[in-house]
Amino acid sequence: MKHPNIVSIKPKHIFIIILMIIFTRDTFSQNFVKVTDSANAIVTSQFSGNYFGTSWVDVDNDGYLDLYINRKGIYRNNGNGNFSMYGTILESNVNNLGNSWADYNNDGFIDCWVTSTGAAASFLFKNNGDGSFTKITTGEIGDSSYNTGWGNAWADYDNDGYPDLLIAAANAFGTVNHSNRLYHNNGDGSFSRVNMPGLTDTLAPFTIPTWSDYDQDGDMDLFIGTGPGGSVARDNLYKNMLKETGTATLVRLDLPPLSTDLQDGQVWNLIDYDNDGDLDACLTNYASSATNRLYRNNNGTYERMTEAQVGTIVSDLGLFLANNWGDFDNDGDIDCFITREGAKPYYYNNNGNGTFTRLDSLAFSLINGGNYGATAGDYDKNGTLDLYVTGSTLSNGLYKNELTNGYSWVNIRCIGGGPQNNLSNKSAIGTKVKAKATINGTSVWQYREVLAQNSFNSMNMLNVHMGFGNATVIDSLVIIWPKGLQEVYTNVQPNDFYNATEGQGIVSGINSFGSTVSPDKFKLYQNYPNPFNPKTLIGYELTKSSKISLKIFDILGKEIRTLVSEFQPAGNYKVSFDGEGLPSGTYIYRLSAGEFSLTKKMTLLK
């Protein structure tokens, strides 16, 4: 007999309720807000045309992500949430479509290639380090009319430490009437055109190139979306034979179903969406006869996923362009944002069990009109991934991620050691980062690659971002550099920003965020003498009274000694450090005030 005040619930209804609770939680786990402040140059800029891209990139090395938008130029991040238009020659042709960034000359400043379908508009722009750029008009790389194309991407395909360039030539689009261009970086500022059969001698509607080490053998492979724009054909995927033969040769891949399915391919991304350690594949398709693809990697055998297996991410209809991956809710698995021409974009939340749920209640659902490129990056330095989406004046927008779930995260800037040291390119393109943490009681490995093209004519920030849910420590952090050096760190603290320099260790607090003391409030000077044995002096200046700490670390980030930890008035200070008892080597000293830190290196020689 039932109690009159108790309602019985059938098991199937309990299951539905659980699903509703999970869905509700995920629906509000992201809190994107469109930036509308009219004082912000990004908000008030006017846009027109279609298919153009955008990228988050730190142009001036101040630790804040700036925004580049094709056809408009660079918007400099002022550090307060607002942007100012950077007057540069990158503001150019209305036919500009693609952009990709890399430090091609390894001088410490990131450079840009801009691709256009219009004549005399595709150029390499060298960053001069003072806020200006030089347009390179000499040599084969400077022949702009000859180098027209759609998308483009940098990668060091021959592992010599210098980023090379691939220009995807969408034949018969605009003034493009030639094959792809592959340019080898000669290391002296010049480039040589490479003849690669099957890649540079083929006419096709090549669209967006993506370099990625899909098989994790240590060299960069190439996947190119080759969308005819309304009909279907095989895409063009190439395996790099460098590790197998010693020569960087790109051979067209014959690996069903990846390379045999008929596509109207736009953007390929190689991502580990199920956190099993290998790279799965996602492709956006433009034609309605070819929906978006998600291929799960089962130990080298790829399986095309169905709606029943993963959700509507592979069955929704539309003219799809970008697929942009990132852990937008910091829960430990990567989510997917997809743009659609002529309609609102779609956001797919990764449920952590191999399936995705489309969320239609986020701020993106209000976009009217076409949306094309998209870039993810933490521009406001709060530990979450923000999005900028290109479109017409009404449909473009900056979406700030104001996540409130309290989940942990990490942000890592990888810096290659440079070819002069027989190490990797300074931009660290091709670097792999793996991290293990215990999330909800389960040990989870995550995987990322540093890439210079992973969206539609756009690229995300080069920094590696990972979310870790309720984890309190990163058990293992593995960085695999393009030259093969593997560095392992344990017990890494989350909720921090790190600089990882190849062969020199990882340091926290570099350009850290939410600082209570701005950089101009204190200075840290190079120790003297340097090198030293066994004593040296470390000087610093405070222009404002502050609670500060001065600590010494070894090259692996292990704390050696605290020299100062106290409140000090404004003034100049010198502190002696005695390295007696320590082995010779490189050491790091860090001055911190609030959440802002300055770090320098010193060398103990005995």
PDB file of C-alpha atoms in Angstrom, residues 56-62 64-68 74-75 86 88 101 108-110 127 129-133:
ATOM      1  CA  TRP A  56      45.255  35.099 -30.454  1.00  0.00           C
ATOM      2  CA  VAL A  57      48.995  35.836 -30.344  1.00  0.00           C
ATOM      3  CA  ASP A  58      51.344  37.807 -28.065  1.00  0.00           C
ATOM      4  CA  VAL A  59      52.804  40.178 -30.642  1.00  0.00           C
ATOM      5  CA  ASP A  60      54.784  42.381 -28.236  1.00  0.00           C
ATOM      6  CA  ASN A  61      55.912  39.769 -25.675  1.00  0.00           C
ATOM      7  CA  ASP A  62      54.220  41.546 -22.772  1.00  0.00           C
ATOM      8  CA  TYR A  64      49.045  39.407 -22.778  1.00  0.00           C
ATOM      9  CA  LEU A  65      47.375  37.882 -25.823  1.00  0.00           C
ATOM     10  CA  ASP A  66      46.755  40.335 -28.640  1.00  0.00           C
ATOM     11  CA  LEU A  67      44.188  39.662 -31.365  1.00  0.00           C
ATOM     12  CA  TYR A  68      44.853  39.601 -35.088  1.00  0.00           C
ATOM     13  CA  ILE A  74      46.251  43.773 -34.757  1.00  0.00           C
ATOM     14  CA  TYR A  75      44.302  44.741 -31.668  1.00  0.00           C
ATOM     15  CA  TYR A  86      47.648  48.602 -33.566  1.00  0.00           C
ATOM     16  CA  THR A  88      50.513  48.169 -38.755  1.00  0.00           C
ATOM     17  CA  TRP A 101      52.014  32.835 -36.790  1.00  0.00           C
ATOM     18  CA  GLY A 108      62.171  35.833 -30.051  1.00  0.00           C
ATOM     19  CA  PHE A 109      59.396  37.771 -31.807  1.00  0.00           C
ATOM     20  CA  ILE A 110      56.519  36.055 -33.551  1.00  0.00           C
ATOM     21  CA  ASN A 127      58.056  41.293 -36.475  1.00  0.00           C
ATOM     22  CA  GLY A 129      60.214  43.714 -32.002  1.00  0.00           C
ATOM     23  CA  ASP A 130      59.264  47.373 -31.583  1.00  0.00           C
ATOM     24  CA  GLY A 131      55.598  47.159 -32.545  1.00  0.00           C
ATOM     25  CA  SER A 132      56.294  47.407 -36.272  1.00  0.00           C
ATOM     26  CA  PHE A 133      56.407  44.794 -39.026  1.00  0.00           C
TER      27      PHE A 133
END
